[in-house]
Coordinates of C-alpha atoms and ligand atoms in Angstrom, one line a residue:
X1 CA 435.1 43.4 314.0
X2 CA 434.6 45.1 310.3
X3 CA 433.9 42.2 308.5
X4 CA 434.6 43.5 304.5
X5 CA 431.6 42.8 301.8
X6 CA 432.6 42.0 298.4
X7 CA 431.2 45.0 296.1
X8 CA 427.9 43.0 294.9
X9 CA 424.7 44.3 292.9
X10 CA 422.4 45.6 294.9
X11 CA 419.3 43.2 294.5
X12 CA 415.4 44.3 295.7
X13 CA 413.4 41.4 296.8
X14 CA 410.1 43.1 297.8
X15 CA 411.0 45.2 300.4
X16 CA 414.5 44.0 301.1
X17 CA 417.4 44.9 299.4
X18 CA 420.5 42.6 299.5
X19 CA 424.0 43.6 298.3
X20 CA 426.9 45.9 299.1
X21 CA 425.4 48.3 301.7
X22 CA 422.8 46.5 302.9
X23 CA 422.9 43.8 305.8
X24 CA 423.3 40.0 305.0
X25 CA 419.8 39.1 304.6
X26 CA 418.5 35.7 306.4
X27 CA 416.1 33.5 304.8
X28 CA 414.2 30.7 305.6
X29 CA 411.0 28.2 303.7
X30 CA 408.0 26.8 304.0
X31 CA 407.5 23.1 304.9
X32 CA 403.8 22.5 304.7
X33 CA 401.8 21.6 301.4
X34 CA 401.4 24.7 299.1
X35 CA 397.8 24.1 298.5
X36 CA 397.3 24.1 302.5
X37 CA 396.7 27.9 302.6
X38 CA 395.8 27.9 306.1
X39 CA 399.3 26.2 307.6
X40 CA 401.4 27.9 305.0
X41 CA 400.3 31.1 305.6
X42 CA 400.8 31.0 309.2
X43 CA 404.0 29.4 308.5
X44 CA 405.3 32.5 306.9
X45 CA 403.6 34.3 309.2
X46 CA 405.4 32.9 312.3
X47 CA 408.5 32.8 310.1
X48 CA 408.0 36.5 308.8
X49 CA 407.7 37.2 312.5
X50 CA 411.2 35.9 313.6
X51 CA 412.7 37.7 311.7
X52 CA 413.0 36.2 308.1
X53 CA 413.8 39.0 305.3
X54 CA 412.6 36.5 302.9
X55 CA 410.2 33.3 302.9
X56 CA 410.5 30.9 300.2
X57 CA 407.7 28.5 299.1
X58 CA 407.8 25.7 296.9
X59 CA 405.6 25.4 293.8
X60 CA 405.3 22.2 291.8
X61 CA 402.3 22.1 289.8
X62 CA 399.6 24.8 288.5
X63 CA 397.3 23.8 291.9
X64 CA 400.7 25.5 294.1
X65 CA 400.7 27.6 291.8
X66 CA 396.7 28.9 292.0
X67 CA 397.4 28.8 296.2
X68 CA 399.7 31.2 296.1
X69 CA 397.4 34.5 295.6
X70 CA 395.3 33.8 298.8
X71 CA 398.6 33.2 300.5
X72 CA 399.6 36.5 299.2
X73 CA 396.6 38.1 300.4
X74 CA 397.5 37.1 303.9
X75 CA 400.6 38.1 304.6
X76 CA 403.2 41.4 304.4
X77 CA 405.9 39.0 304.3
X78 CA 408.6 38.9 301.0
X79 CA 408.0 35.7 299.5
X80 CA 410.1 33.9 297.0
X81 CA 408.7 30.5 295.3
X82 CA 410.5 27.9 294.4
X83 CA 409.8 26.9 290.7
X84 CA 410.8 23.2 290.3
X85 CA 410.7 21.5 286.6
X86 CA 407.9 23.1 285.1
X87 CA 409.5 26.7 284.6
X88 CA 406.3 27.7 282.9
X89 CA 404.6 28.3 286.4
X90 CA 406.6 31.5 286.4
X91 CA 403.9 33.3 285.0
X92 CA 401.6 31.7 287.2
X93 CA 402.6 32.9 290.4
X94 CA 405.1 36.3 289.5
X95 CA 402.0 38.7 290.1
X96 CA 402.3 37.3 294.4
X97 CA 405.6 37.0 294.8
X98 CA 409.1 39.0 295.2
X99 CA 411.2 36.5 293.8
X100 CA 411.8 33.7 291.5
X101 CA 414.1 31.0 292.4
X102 CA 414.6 28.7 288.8
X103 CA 417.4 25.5 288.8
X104 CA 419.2 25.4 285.6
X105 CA 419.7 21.7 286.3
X106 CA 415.8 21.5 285.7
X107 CA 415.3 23.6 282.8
X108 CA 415.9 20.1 280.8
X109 CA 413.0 18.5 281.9
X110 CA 410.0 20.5 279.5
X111 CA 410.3 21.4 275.9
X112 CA 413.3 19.7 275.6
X113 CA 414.0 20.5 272.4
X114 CA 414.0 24.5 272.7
X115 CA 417.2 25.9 273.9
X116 CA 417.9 26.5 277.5
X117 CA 418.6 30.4 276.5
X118 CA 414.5 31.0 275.6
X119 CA 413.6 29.7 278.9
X120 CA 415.6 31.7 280.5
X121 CA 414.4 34.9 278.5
X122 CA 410.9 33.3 279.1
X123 CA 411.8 33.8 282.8
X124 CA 413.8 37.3 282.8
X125 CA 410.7 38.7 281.1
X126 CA 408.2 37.3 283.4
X127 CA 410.3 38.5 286.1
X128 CA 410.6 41.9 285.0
X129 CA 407.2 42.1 284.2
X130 CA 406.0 41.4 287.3
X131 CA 408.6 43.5 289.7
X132 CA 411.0 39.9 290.6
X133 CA 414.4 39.5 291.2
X134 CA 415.8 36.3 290.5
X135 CA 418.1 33.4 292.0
X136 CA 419.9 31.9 289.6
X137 CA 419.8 28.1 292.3
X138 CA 422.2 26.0 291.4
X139 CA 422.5 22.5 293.4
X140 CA 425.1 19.6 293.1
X141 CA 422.6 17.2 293.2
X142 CA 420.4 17.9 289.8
X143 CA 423.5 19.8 288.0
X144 CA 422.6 20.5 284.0
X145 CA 423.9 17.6 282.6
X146 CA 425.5 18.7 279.5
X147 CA 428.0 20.5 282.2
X148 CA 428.9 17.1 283.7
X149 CA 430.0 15.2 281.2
X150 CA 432.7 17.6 280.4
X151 CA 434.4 16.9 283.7
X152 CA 436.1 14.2 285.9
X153 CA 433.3 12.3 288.3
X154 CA 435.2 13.4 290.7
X155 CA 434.5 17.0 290.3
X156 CA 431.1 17.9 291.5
X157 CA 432.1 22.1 291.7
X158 CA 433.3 22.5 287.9
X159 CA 430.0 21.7 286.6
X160 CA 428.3 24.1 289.0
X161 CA 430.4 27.0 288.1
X162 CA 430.2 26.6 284.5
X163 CA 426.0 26.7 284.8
X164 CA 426.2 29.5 287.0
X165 CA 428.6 31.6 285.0
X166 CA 426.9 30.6 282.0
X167 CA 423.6 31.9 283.3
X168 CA 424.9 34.8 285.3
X169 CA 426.5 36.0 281.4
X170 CA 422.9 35.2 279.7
X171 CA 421.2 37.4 282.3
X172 CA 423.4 40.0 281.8
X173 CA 423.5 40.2 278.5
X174 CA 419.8 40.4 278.3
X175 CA 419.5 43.5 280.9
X176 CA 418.2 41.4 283.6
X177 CA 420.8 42.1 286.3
X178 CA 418.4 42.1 289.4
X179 CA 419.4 38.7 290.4
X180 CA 421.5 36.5 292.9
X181 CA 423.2 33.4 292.4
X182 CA 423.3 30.2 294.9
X183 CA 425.8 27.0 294.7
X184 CA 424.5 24.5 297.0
X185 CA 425.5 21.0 298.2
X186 CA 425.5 19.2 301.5
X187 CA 429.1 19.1 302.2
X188 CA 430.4 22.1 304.1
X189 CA 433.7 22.0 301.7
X190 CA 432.3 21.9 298.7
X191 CA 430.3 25.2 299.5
X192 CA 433.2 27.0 300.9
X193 CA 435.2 26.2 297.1
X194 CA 432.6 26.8 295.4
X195 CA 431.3 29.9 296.2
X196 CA 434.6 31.5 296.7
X197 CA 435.5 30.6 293.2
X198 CA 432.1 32.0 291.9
X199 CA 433.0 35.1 293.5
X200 CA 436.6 35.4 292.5
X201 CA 435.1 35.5 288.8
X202 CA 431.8 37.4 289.6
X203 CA 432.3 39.8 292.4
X204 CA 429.6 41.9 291.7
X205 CA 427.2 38.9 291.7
X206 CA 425.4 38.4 295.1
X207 CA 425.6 35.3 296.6
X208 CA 422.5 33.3 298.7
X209 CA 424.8 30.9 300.7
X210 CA 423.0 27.4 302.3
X211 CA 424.4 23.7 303.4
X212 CA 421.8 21.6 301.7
X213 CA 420.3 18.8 304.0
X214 CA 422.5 20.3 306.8
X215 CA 420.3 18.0 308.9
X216 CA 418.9 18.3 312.4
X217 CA 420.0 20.5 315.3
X218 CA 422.8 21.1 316.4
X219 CA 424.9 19.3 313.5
X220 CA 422.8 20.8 311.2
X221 CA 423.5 24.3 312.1
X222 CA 427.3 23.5 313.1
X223 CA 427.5 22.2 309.5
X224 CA 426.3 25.3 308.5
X225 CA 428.0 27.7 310.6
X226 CA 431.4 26.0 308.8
X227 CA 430.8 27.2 305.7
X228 CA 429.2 30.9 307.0
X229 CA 432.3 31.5 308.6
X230 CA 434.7 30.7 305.9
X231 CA 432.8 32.4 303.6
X232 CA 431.2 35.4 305.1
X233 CA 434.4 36.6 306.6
X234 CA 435.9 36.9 303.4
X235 CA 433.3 39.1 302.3
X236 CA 431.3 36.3 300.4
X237 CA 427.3 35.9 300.7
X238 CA 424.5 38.6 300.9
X239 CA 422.1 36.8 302.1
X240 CA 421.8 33.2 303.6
X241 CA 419.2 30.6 304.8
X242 CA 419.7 27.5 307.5
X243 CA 418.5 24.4 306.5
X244 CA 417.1 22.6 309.2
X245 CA 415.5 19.5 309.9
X246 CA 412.7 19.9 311.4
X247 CA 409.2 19.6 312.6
X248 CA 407.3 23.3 310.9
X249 CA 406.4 24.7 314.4
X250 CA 410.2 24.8 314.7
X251 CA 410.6 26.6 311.6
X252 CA 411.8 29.9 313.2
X253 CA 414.8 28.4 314.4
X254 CA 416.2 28.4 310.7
X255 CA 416.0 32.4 311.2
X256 CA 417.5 32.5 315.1
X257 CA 420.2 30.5 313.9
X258 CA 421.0 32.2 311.0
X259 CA 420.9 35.9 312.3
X260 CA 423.2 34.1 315.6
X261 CA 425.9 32.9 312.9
X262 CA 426.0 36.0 311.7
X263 CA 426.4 38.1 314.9
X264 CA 428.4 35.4 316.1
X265 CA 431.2 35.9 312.8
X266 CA 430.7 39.8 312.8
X267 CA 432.3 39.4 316.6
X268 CA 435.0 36.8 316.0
X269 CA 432.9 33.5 318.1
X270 CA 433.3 31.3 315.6
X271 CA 434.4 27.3 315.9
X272 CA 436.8 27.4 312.6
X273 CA 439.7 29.3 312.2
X274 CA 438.7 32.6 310.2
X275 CA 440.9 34.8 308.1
X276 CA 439.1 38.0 308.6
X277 CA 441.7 39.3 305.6
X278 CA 442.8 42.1 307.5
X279 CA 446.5 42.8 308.6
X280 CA 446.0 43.2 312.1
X281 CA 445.5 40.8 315.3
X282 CA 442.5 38.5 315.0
X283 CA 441.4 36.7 318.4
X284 CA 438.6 34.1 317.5
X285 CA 436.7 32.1 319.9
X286 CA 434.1 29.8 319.7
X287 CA 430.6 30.5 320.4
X288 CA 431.0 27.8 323.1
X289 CA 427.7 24.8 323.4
X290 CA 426.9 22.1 325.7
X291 CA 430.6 20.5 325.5
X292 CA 432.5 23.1 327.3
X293 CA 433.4 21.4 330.2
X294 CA 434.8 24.2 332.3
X295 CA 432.6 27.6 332.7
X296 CA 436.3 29.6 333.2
X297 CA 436.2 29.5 329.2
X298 CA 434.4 32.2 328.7
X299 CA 436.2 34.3 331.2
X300 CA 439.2 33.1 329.4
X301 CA 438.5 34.4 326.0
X302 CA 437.8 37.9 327.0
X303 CA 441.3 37.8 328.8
X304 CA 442.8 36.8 326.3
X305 CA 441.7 39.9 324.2
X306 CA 442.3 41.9 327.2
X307 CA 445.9 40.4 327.8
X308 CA 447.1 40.5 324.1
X309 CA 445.9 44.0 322.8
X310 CA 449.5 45.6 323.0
X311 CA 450.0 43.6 319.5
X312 CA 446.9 44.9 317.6
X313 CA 448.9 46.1 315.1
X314 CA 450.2 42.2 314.1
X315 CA 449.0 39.9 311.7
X316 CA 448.5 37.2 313.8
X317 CA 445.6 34.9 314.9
X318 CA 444.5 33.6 318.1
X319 CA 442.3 30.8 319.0
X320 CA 440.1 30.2 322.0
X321 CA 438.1 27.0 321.9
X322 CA 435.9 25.7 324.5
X323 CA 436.2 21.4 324.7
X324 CA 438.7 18.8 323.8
X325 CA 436.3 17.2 321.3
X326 CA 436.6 20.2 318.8
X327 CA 439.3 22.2 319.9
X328 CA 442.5 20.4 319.2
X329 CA 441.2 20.0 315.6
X330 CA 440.3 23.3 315.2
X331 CA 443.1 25.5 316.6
X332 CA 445.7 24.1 314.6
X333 CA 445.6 26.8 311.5
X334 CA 445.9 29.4 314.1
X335 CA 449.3 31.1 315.0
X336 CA 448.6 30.7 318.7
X337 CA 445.7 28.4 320.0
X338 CA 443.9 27.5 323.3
X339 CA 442.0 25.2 323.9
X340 CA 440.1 24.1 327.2
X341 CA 439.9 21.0 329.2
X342 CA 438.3 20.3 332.4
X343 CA 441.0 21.6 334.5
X344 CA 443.6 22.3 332.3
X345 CA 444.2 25.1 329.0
X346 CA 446.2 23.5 326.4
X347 CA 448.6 25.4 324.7
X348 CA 449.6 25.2 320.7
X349 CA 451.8 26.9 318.6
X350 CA 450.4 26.4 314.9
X351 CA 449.7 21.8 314.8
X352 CA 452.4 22.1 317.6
X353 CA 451.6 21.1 321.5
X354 CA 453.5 23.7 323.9
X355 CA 452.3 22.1 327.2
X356 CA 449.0 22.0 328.8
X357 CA 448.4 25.1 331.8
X358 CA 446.1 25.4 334.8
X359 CA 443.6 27.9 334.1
X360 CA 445.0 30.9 336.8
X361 CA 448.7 29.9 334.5
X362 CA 447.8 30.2 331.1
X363 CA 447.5 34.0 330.7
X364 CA 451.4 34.9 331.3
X365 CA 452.3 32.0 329.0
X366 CA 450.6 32.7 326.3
X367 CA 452.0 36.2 326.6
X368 CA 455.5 35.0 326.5
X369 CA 454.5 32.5 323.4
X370 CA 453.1 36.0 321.9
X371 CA 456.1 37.9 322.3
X372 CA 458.7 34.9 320.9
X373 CA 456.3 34.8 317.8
X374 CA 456.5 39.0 317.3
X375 CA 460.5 38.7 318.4
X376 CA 461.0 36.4 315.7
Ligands
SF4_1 S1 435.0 24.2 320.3 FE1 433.8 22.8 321.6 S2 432.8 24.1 323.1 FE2 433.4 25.4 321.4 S3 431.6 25.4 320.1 FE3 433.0 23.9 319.3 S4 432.2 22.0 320.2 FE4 431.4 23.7 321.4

């Protein structure tokens, strides 16, 4: 499936580029204390080896900060850092690293009587000085709060926007283009809106997509995959990272999940219904996980590719979903859904129930729902 890319920037980090052209670039972060040299470096060594384009690292205070050129020293991998209030560590720790990830929401907390815009310049110049693109990291939870009290408590993704707009137009105008932009928050939703609203304004802007506190495996990475879909198949996000929860000898599965979700969209498995945007027939199934209850699933969804081909040339989507638990749910915003029980395939036209099929019975009906739906 040609999944289209929104026309972004094209951002270096080190030795990746991310952006139009280039593929969506997976991420992942350290977990262990900064000043342990040892365990982070072979943290982003072991991540660097599965696979991560990018390894992030945390900095707090100036002793993170002094850490981070024998951590450079030992490893090839691209490293971003993490600054967290103290903005001023940028000049600390630009000379080891590829990239500099700053909050606006924490800008507040030093100096707080000089203007957000200097800090910012303060930042850009570092950055540039030093060879670093930027991520302009934006979170729901520590939001600049001069943003939220000019909307409703209810609206968590206004505030975000405005920073990120704001700061994306600051950049700009000061000729520091080489950076990215990231709206996070825990709730699958709220990433999906807000992101595709950043990008409806700021195409050109790459776009770091994560689920913050997405949890442990496997919610945490079906959480995830939600948003991915939604998002990515739309041609949103240049480069992503999988929060996980847990232990940091696990670390690389951030990175195997991550590159999965993407193959996994790029070839239509996915467990929400996806608009791919294009005009012609789109067959999703889901990747399929410990709940399918009958094996003939997977046989099932490459015969339904096989069996409806003749109407490529539609706009219509199918959906193949492996278990009752997700797949009554998740069909429903297809034209045609399947979904698969123990013994049984159930059929649905859009929210509508059209009878439930043995396996070896399914294929001709569907067919005949198919052709009503191009008669009609
Ligand atoms: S639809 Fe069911 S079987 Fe398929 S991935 Fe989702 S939970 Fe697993």
């Amino acid at each position: 499936m040609q999944v289209r890319r929104n026309p972004t920037r094209e951002v270096r980090i080190g030795s990746v580029n991310i952006g139009i052209g280039h593929r969506i670039a997976v991420q992942s972060m350290t977990a262990t204390h900064t000043q342990d040299v040892p365990a982070t470096v072979d943290l982003v060594n072991d991540l660097d080896q599965a696979g991560a384009d990018v390894v992030r690292i945390a900095v707090d205070n100036s002793k993170d900060a002094a850490a981070l050129g024998a951590i450079r020293d030992q490893t090839s991998a691209n490293l971003s850092v993490d600054l967290q209030e103290n903005y001023r560590l940028a000049e600390q720790v630009a000379a080891h690293v590829d990239k500099i990830r700053y909050n606006p929401g924490h800008l507040y907390h030093h100096e707080r009587n000089k203007p957000w815009q200097e800090k910012v310049r303060y930042l850009a110049d570092v950055a540039a000085t030093h060879d670093c693109a930027m991520r302009v990291g934006v979170n729901c939870g520590s939001v600049d709060p001069t943003k939220l009290e000019r909307y409703a408590a209810d609206d968590s993704v206004g505030p975000m926007l405005e920073s990120a707009w704001e700061h994306c137009d600051l950049l700009d105008s000061l000729g520091f283009v080489r950076y990215c932009v990231s709206l996070k928050d825990s709730n699958p939703a709220k990433v999906i809106n807000a992101n595709r609203r950043f990008a409806e304004k700021r195409p050109d802007v790459p776009l770091h997509l994560g689920v913050t506190e997405a949890g442990l495996p496997p919610d945490g990475v079906i959480k995830t995959r939600m948003a991915f879909e939604q998002l990515i198949s739309q041609g949103i996000g240049d480069t992503i990272r999988v929060s996980l929860t847990v232990p940091n000898a696990r670390k690389p599965e951030e990175i195997l999940a991550g590159r999965q979700i993407l193959s996994d969209i790029a070839e239509g498995r996915v467990r929400t219904v996806v608009d791919y945007g294009s005009d012609t027939l789109n067959i999703i199934s889901c990747p399929s996980c410990s709940r399918v209850e009958n094996e003939a699933f997977i046989e099932l969804a490459e015969q339904v590719k096989q069996v409806t081909a003749y109407a490529q040339q539609h706009a219509i989507t199918i959906a193949v979903m492996g278990c009752r638990v997700n797949g009554p749910g998740e069909t429903d915003d297809a034209d045609l859904g399947l979904w698969c029980g123990p013994n049984y395939v159930n059929l649905k036209r859009g929210s509508e129930s059209l009878g439930a099929y043995p396996y070896n019975e399914i294929l001709p009906r569907l067919k005949q729902e198919l052709d009503n739906l191009l008669a009609e």
